Amino acid sequence: MSGLTGTGTLLRLALRRDRVVLPICIVLLVLLAGGSAQAALALYPTPEELTRAAEAVNASPAIVAMFGPISDPTNPGAIASFKTVSMGAIFVALLAYALVRRHTRTEEEAGRTELVGAAVVGRRAPLTAAVVLAIGACVVTSVVVVLSLVGLGLDAPGSIGYGLYWLSAGLAFTGITAIAVQLTQTARGASAWALGALGVAYVLRAIGDSSQGALSWLTWLSPLGWGEKLDIYGANRFVVFLIPLVFTVASVGVAYALRERRDLGAGLVAGRAGPARASASLSSPLALAWRLQRGAFIGWAIAYALLGLVLGSVAHNVGDFVSDPKVEEMLRQLGGSASSLSDVYLGAELNFLAIGAAAYGISAALRLRSEEAEGHSEQVLATRTSRPALLGSHALIALGGSALLLVVTGLGMALSYGRASGGVGATLGRLLPSVLAPIPAVWVCVGLALVVFGALPRLVVLAWAVLAVFVVVGEFGSILKLPQAVIDVSPFVHASVPPGGSVSGVPLAALLLIAAALAAAAVGAFRRRDLTTA
Amino acid sequence: MTLAVEVTDLHKSYGTTVALDGLDLAVETGEIHGFLGPNGAGKSTAIRILLGLLRADSGQATVLGEDPWHDTETLHRRLAYVPGDVSLWPNLTGGEAIDLLGRLRGGLDEKRRADLVARFDLDPTKKGRTYSKGNRQKVALVAAMSADVELLLLDEPTSGLDPLMEAVFRSAVQEFTAGGGTVLLSSHILSEVEALSDRISIIRSGRNVETGAIEAMRGGSMTKIEATTANPVDLHELESQSGVVDVVIEGDRVTCSVATDHLGELLERLGASGIRTLASSPPTLEDLFMRQYRTPEASRS
């Protein structure tokens, strides 16, 4: 027995379940690549301008740390792709992760794999179907991206390289997630492993790229760095693609081996017995919400503290003041108006981290939905716990937790950057407005997630779609040449303060009011609707 | 007699699916009320409306004199609920879940909690995800029954319990009502309902088709007769007797069902053929239940 019987049926089932979401994700990714390439080509109409812009990018360690270097400044494809190819690779990695997790551990945890497994379905079939689905989605995305870039007039080898860049990240995280879902009994635990690996990969590449020489080998260790070593629109060293290929085969092999060693439903780490009585503090909806969410929050907080420390020390390396006006213009477009490269770098990273904090806040708020769907809220609401109390307790953790993440990462930055230059206290004072300013924008995202939960519980995925829209219009709006009115839709645009920049209170107060109104609307909607399980 | 639960003409639809179509239900204070119906009849929907988890489209529901949708929190201090499909938090132990639910409800009786954990033979140190269905139900039952409440709403609470635990459940429910409590018991285990319930309601397609004491329902029903006779009985003659149905004759063995008010005439007829042995059994709840379920939908309206 190969253990693969039924893989085809499971694959068709997965495609049936994802027939709407998956094509939308692929189209969005392709639009991101094609749209911004087109906009960049329009921004620099002559070859000289293109080359100067590309050289300006390579001269800025801060930008290189964020997006990776440009291989060949004379190739129009290079400047047209440098920003979206590295960020897009992260999105493709997230897509692969989401697909593998959704069709393996999530199904197993819900008991549906057991139902399926009792039919004529091999033990390896669910994992195989998920891996095939993820790889297929990444391949389709890459092929369509290559076609659209070639269609825009970029050279074919470089465009194929672009597709391989994305594919390398997608393949690697298909393998990494395949392992992660074997390790723990819960889908949440698997997420922690896989997303933790993504964070490590990002930091390795950022350090490797920004430290010329000494630590540049770190990029080779990062699944997000392999694509960069393809040297697209430059040397086009496609042989590097063998690394992600071998890595994926090996990691999926490890995942199969782990699967063979464990029982259905079990993780590799066995569950332990616990206390026979609840501690005295476990006696309120808030205490329950904290108990359910503390593990995830502590994980995020540790990750944010480490990111802050690492980014702070990278920022110290990128140092130096801007002299070239062209570079200055470039930096402004990438979301900063501060004078020091380090400040621009930290400001841009804080913008990204604010989006991450919003993602945490949304996932914490949407815990309300999984609690409801799994039938836990039904039991809690059958006690004297009111609906506002239930919603409020998870909302408090989502709002407080997301704000704390930014504070923690700011402290980390101040600690490592300030120790190297300027002193910790002074650096903290200068960074603090930049750290705190995005919090109202993050809270607007959390508020939207709460409203979706309150009003449209079966469509909570909308909360993520809204965040994706904010990211695209806010972060890529200017290079996509979107009208300012569209860009202004993103709350993050109004809540970004570069280090050393001045804070204007009105937009922040407005965002706080919006967040409060959204939270109130969420409570109102939740009070009026039926509780829905599954 | 005061009513613990009073429901009149309750309607609830999910889109085009009608879950409740004019349900009436009356549960008297201090009784154990059996709530029966085929899968999808609307039992769980009704119980969730009584808990204020769902909002009825129209109709009246009163629980312990309060409106379950508007007075949710004050009402919930006075009742406890065991869902049909108990889902526990995977990383909380059973003991923690019992304490948590008890405290959220406003406190639990420590003595009764310890007693029930022991009687249900529950290991409270195991994590929620490791419990079997029956053990998850035990956790919810201990949490609900050790609360100091007036009303228990139980939605198929014993579908995963073994016969030993089923017996523990029965005695615990009887102790609860002996102390003045009221129970609404939705169940498919007919022997359980028969043994426990004072009155029952049978619902189907969101409407109740029969309500009353089991004894009274039996009165208007059929009795099953098994007899052996000295002389053969003629099949057609027996079938022509009024009130007699389902006649089977195998040699000297006669089995049939007879309407209770025609029992005497049947016995006279059989007596003429010389009764050697005779067994009569009252209709079981199962018979009543099957008859209600099997009746075609159209013939009732």
Coordinates of C-alpha atoms in Angstrom, one line a residue, chain B:
Chain B
M1 CA -50.0 24.5 38.5
T2 CA -47.3 27.0 37.5
L3 CA -45.4 26.6 34.3
A4 CA -41.6 26.6 34.2
V5 CA -41.6 26.8 30.4
E6 CA -44.4 28.1 28.3
V7 CA -44.2 28.3 24.6
T8 CA -47.0 29.4 22.3
D9 CA -47.1 29.4 18.5
L10 CA -43.3 29.7 18.1
H11 CA -42.0 30.2 14.6
K12 CA -38.4 30.1 13.4
S13 CA -37.0 29.9 9.9
Y14 CA -33.4 29.8 8.6
G15 CA -33.8 31.3 5.2
T16 CA -36.3 29.1 3.4
T17 CA -35.9 26.2 5.9
V18 CA -38.6 26.2 8.5
A19 CA -37.3 24.9 11.8
L20 CA -40.3 25.7 14.1
D21 CA -43.8 26.0 12.6
G22 CA -46.1 27.0 15.5
L23 CA -44.6 25.1 18.3
D24 CA -46.5 24.9 21.6
L25 CA -44.9 23.6 24.8
A26 CA -45.8 23.7 28.4
V27 CA -43.5 22.3 31.1
E28 CA -44.9 22.3 34.6
T29 CA -42.8 23.3 37.6
G30 CA -41.3 20.3 39.3
E31 CA -41.8 17.8 36.5
I32 CA -39.4 16.0 34.1
H33 CA -40.7 16.7 30.7
G34 CA -39.7 14.5 27.9
F35 CA -39.1 16.2 24.6
L36 CA -39.2 13.8 21.6
G37 CA -39.0 14.1 17.9
P38 CA -37.2 12.7 14.9
N39 CA -33.9 14.2 13.8
G40 CA -34.4 17.7 12.4
A41 CA -37.8 18.1 14.1
G42 CA -36.6 21.4 15.7
K43 CA -35.9 20.2 19.3
S44 CA -32.5 21.9 19.5
T45 CA -33.8 25.1 17.9
A46 CA -36.5 25.3 20.4
I47 CA -34.1 24.8 23.3
R48 CA -31.7 27.4 21.9
I49 CA -34.6 29.9 21.7
L50 CA -35.5 29.1 25.4
L51 CA -31.9 30.0 26.2
G52 CA -31.9 33.3 24.2
L53 CA -29.2 32.0 21.9
L54 CA -31.6 32.3 19.0
R55 CA -34.4 34.8 18.5
A56 CA -37.8 33.5 17.5
D57 CA -39.4 35.0 14.4
S58 CA -42.8 35.1 16.1
G59 CA -44.7 33.6 19.0
Q60 CA -44.2 33.6 22.8
A61 CA -41.6 31.9 24.9
T62 CA -41.5 32.3 28.7
V63 CA -39.0 30.6 30.9
L64 CA -39.3 30.8 34.6
G65 CA -41.6 33.8 34.1
E66 CA -39.0 35.7 32.1
D67 CA -38.4 36.5 28.4
P68 CA -35.4 34.4 27.3
W69 CA -34.3 37.0 24.7
H70 CA -34.6 40.2 26.8
D71 CA -33.9 39.0 30.3
T72 CA -31.1 36.6 29.3
E73 CA -28.7 37.3 32.1
T74 CA -31.1 37.3 35.0
L75 CA -32.8 34.2 33.6
H76 CA -29.5 32.3 33.2
R77 CA -28.7 32.6 36.9
R78 CA -31.6 30.3 37.4
L79 CA -31.1 27.6 34.8
A80 CA -28.3 25.3 33.4
Y81 CA -27.9 23.8 30.0
V82 CA -26.3 20.7 28.5
P83 CA -25.9 20.9 24.8
G84 CA -26.4 17.9 22.6
D85 CA -22.9 18.1 21.1
V86 CA -20.6 19.1 24.0
S87 CA -17.5 20.8 22.8
L88 CA -14.8 21.5 25.4
W89 CA -11.9 23.8 25.2
P90 CA -9.1 21.6 24.0
N91 CA -6.5 22.9 26.4
L92 CA -8.6 23.2 29.5
T93 CA -9.0 20.1 31.7
G94 CA -12.4 18.7 32.4
G95 CA -12.1 19.9 36.0
E96 CA -11.3 23.4 34.9
A97 CA -14.2 23.5 32.5
I98 CA -16.6 22.4 35.3
D99 CA -15.3 25.1 37.6
L100 CA -15.3 27.8 34.9
L101 CA -18.8 27.1 33.7
G102 CA -20.0 26.8 37.3
R103 CA -18.5 30.2 38.3
L104 CA -19.8 31.9 35.1
R105 CA -23.2 30.6 36.2
G106 CA -22.8 32.2 39.6
G107 CA -21.2 29.4 41.7
L108 CA -21.6 25.7 42.1
D109 CA -22.3 23.4 45.0
E110 CA -18.9 22.0 46.0
K111 CA -20.4 18.9 47.7
R112 CA -22.6 18.0 44.7
R113 CA -19.7 18.6 42.3
A114 CA -17.4 16.2 44.2
D115 CA -20.2 13.7 44.5
L116 CA -21.1 13.8 40.8
V117 CA -17.5 13.6 39.6
A118 CA -17.1 10.5 41.7
R119 CA -20.4 8.9 40.6
F120 CA -19.8 9.6 36.9
D121 CA -16.3 8.2 37.4
L122 CA -14.8 11.2 35.6
D123 CA -11.1 11.9 35.4
P124 CA -11.0 15.7 35.8
T125 CA -7.3 16.1 35.0
K126 CA -7.6 15.2 31.3
K127 CA -7.4 17.9 28.7
G128 CA -10.7 18.6 26.8
R129 CA -9.3 17.4 23.5
T130 CA -8.6 13.9 24.9
Y131 CA -12.1 13.2 26.2
S132 CA -14.4 10.8 24.4
K133 CA -17.9 12.0 23.5
G134 CA -19.4 10.3 26.6
N135 CA -16.7 11.9 28.9
R136 CA -17.4 15.4 27.4
Q137 CA -21.0 14.9 28.2
K138 CA -20.2 13.9 31.7
V139 CA -18.2 17.2 32.1
A140 CA -21.2 19.2 30.9
L141 CA -23.6 17.2 33.1
V142 CA -21.5 17.6 36.2
A143 CA -21.2 21.4 35.5
A144 CA -24.9 21.8 35.0
M145 CA -26.1 19.5 37.8
S146 CA -23.9 20.9 40.5
A147 CA -25.2 24.4 39.8
D148 CA -27.8 25.7 42.2
V149 CA -30.6 26.3 39.7
E150 CA -34.3 25.8 39.2
L151 CA -34.4 24.5 35.7
L152 CA -32.2 22.1 33.6
L153 CA -32.4 22.2 29.8
L154 CA -30.9 19.0 28.6
D155 CA -30.5 18.4 24.9
E156 CA -29.9 14.7 24.3
P157 CA -27.5 14.6 27.3
T158 CA -26.9 10.9 27.4
S159 CA -26.4 9.8 23.8
G160 CA -22.7 8.9 24.5
L161 CA -23.1 7.4 28.0
D162 CA -22.7 3.8 28.7
P163 CA -25.6 1.9 30.5
L164 CA -23.9 2.3 33.9
M165 CA -23.5 6.0 33.5
E166 CA -27.0 6.2 32.1
A167 CA -28.2 4.8 35.4
V168 CA -26.1 7.4 37.3
F169 CA -27.7 10.1 35.1
R170 CA -31.2 8.9 35.9
S171 CA -30.7 8.9 39.6
A172 CA -29.1 12.4 39.5
V173 CA -32.0 13.8 37.5
Q174 CA -34.4 12.3 40.0
E175 CA -32.5 13.8 42.9
F176 CA -32.6 17.2 41.2
T177 CA -36.4 17.1 40.8
A178 CA -36.9 15.7 44.3
G179 CA -35.3 19.0 45.4
G180 CA -38.0 20.9 43.5
G181 CA -36.2 21.4 40.2
T182 CA -37.7 21.2 36.7
V183 CA -36.2 19.3 33.8
L184 CA -36.8 19.6 30.1
L185 CA -35.2 16.5 28.6
S186 CA -34.8 16.1 24.9
S187 CA -33.8 12.5 24.1
H188 CA -33.9 9.7 21.6
I189 CA -33.4 7.1 24.3
L190 CA -37.1 6.1 24.8
S191 CA -36.5 3.9 27.7
E192 CA -34.9 6.8 29.5
V193 CA -37.7 9.2 28.7
E194 CA -40.2 6.5 29.8
A195 CA -38.5 5.8 33.0
L196 CA -37.9 9.5 34.0
S197 CA -40.7 11.6 32.4
D198 CA -43.9 12.7 34.0
R199 CA -45.2 14.1 30.7
I200 CA -43.9 14.1 27.2
S201 CA -44.2 16.3 24.1
I202 CA -43.7 14.7 20.7
I203 CA -42.8 17.2 18.0
R204 CA -42.4 16.8 14.3
S205 CA -41.5 19.3 11.5
G206 CA -41.5 22.1 14.1
R207 CA -45.0 21.4 15.5
N208 CA -46.1 19.3 18.4
V209 CA -48.2 16.4 17.5
E210 CA -48.9 15.0 21.0
T211 CA -48.5 16.2 24.5
G212 CA -49.5 14.6 27.8
A213 CA -48.7 12.0 30.4
I214 CA -47.5 8.7 29.0
E215 CA -50.2 6.9 30.9
A216 CA -52.9 9.0 29.3
M217 CA -51.5 8.4 25.8
R218 CA -51.4 4.7 26.4
G219 CA -55.1 4.9 27.4
G220 CA -56.2 5.9 23.9
S221 CA -53.9 3.4 22.3
M222 CA -53.6 -0.2 21.3
T223 CA -52.8 -3.2 23.5
K224 CA -50.8 -6.0 22.1
I225 CA -52.3 -9.5 22.6
E226 CA -50.5 -12.9 22.3
A227 CA -52.5 -16.0 22.9
T228 CA -52.6 -19.7 22.2
T229 CA -56.0 -21.3 21.8
A230 CA -57.4 -24.9 22.0
N231 CA -59.3 -24.6 18.7
P232 CA -58.1 -22.8 15.6
V233 CA -59.3 -19.2 15.2
D234 CA -60.4 -18.0 11.8
L235 CA -58.3 -15.2 10.4
H236 CA -61.0 -13.3 8.6
E237 CA -63.4 -13.6 11.5
L238 CA -60.9 -12.1 13.8
E239 CA -60.0 -9.3 11.4
S240 CA -63.6 -8.4 11.1
Q241 CA -63.8 -7.7 14.9
S242 CA -64.0 -4.0 15.4
G243 CA -60.8 -2.4 16.8
V244 CA -58.5 -5.4 16.0
V245 CA -55.6 -5.0 13.6
D246 CA -52.3 -6.7 12.7
V247 CA -53.6 -10.2 13.1
V248 CA -51.2 -13.0 12.6
I249 CA -52.2 -16.7 13.1
E250 CA -49.6 -19.5 13.1
G251 CA -51.2 -22.8 14.0
D252 CA -52.6 -22.3 17.5
R253 CA -50.8 -19.0 18.1
V254 CA -52.6 -15.7 17.7
T255 CA -51.1 -12.3 17.9
C256 CA -52.9 -9.0 17.2
S257 CA -53.3 -5.5 18.4
V258 CA -56.6 -4.2 19.8
A259 CA -57.9 -0.7 20.7
T260 CA -58.1 -0.6 24.5
D261 CA -61.9 -0.1 24.5
H262 CA -62.5 -3.2 22.4
L263 CA -60.3 -5.4 24.5
G264 CA -63.2 -7.1 26.2
E265 CA -64.9 -8.1 23.0
L266 CA -61.7 -9.6 21.7
L267 CA -61.2 -11.6 24.8
E268 CA -64.8 -12.9 24.6
R269 CA -64.2 -14.1 21.1
L270 CA -60.9 -15.8 21.9
G271 CA -62.5 -17.3 25.0
A272 CA -64.9 -19.1 22.7
S273 CA -62.0 -20.9 21.1
G274 CA -60.5 -21.9 24.5
I275 CA -57.7 -19.7 25.7
R276 CA -54.7 -21.7 26.9
T277 CA -52.1 -18.9 27.3
L278 CA -52.6 -15.2 27.2
A279 CA -50.2 -12.3 27.3
S280 CA -51.2 -8.7 27.0
S281 CA -48.8 -5.8 26.9
P282 CA -49.6 -2.1 27.1
P283 CA -48.2 0.0 24.3
T284 CA -44.6 1.1 25.0
L285 CA -43.5 4.6 24.4
E286 CA -41.7 3.2 21.4
D287 CA -45.0 2.1 19.9
L288 CA -46.5 5.5 20.5
F289 CA -43.5 7.2 19.1
M290 CA -43.3 5.0 16.0
R291 CA -47.0 5.5 15.3
Q292 CA -46.5 9.3 15.4
Y293 CA -43.3 9.3 13.3
R294 CA -44.7 7.0 10.7
T295 CA -48.0 8.8 10.2
P296 CA -47.7 10.5 6.8
E297 CA -47.4 14.2 7.1
A298 CA -50.5 15.0 5.0
S299 CA -52.9 12.9 7.0
R300 CA -52.4 14.9 10.1
S301 CA -53.3 18.3 8.8

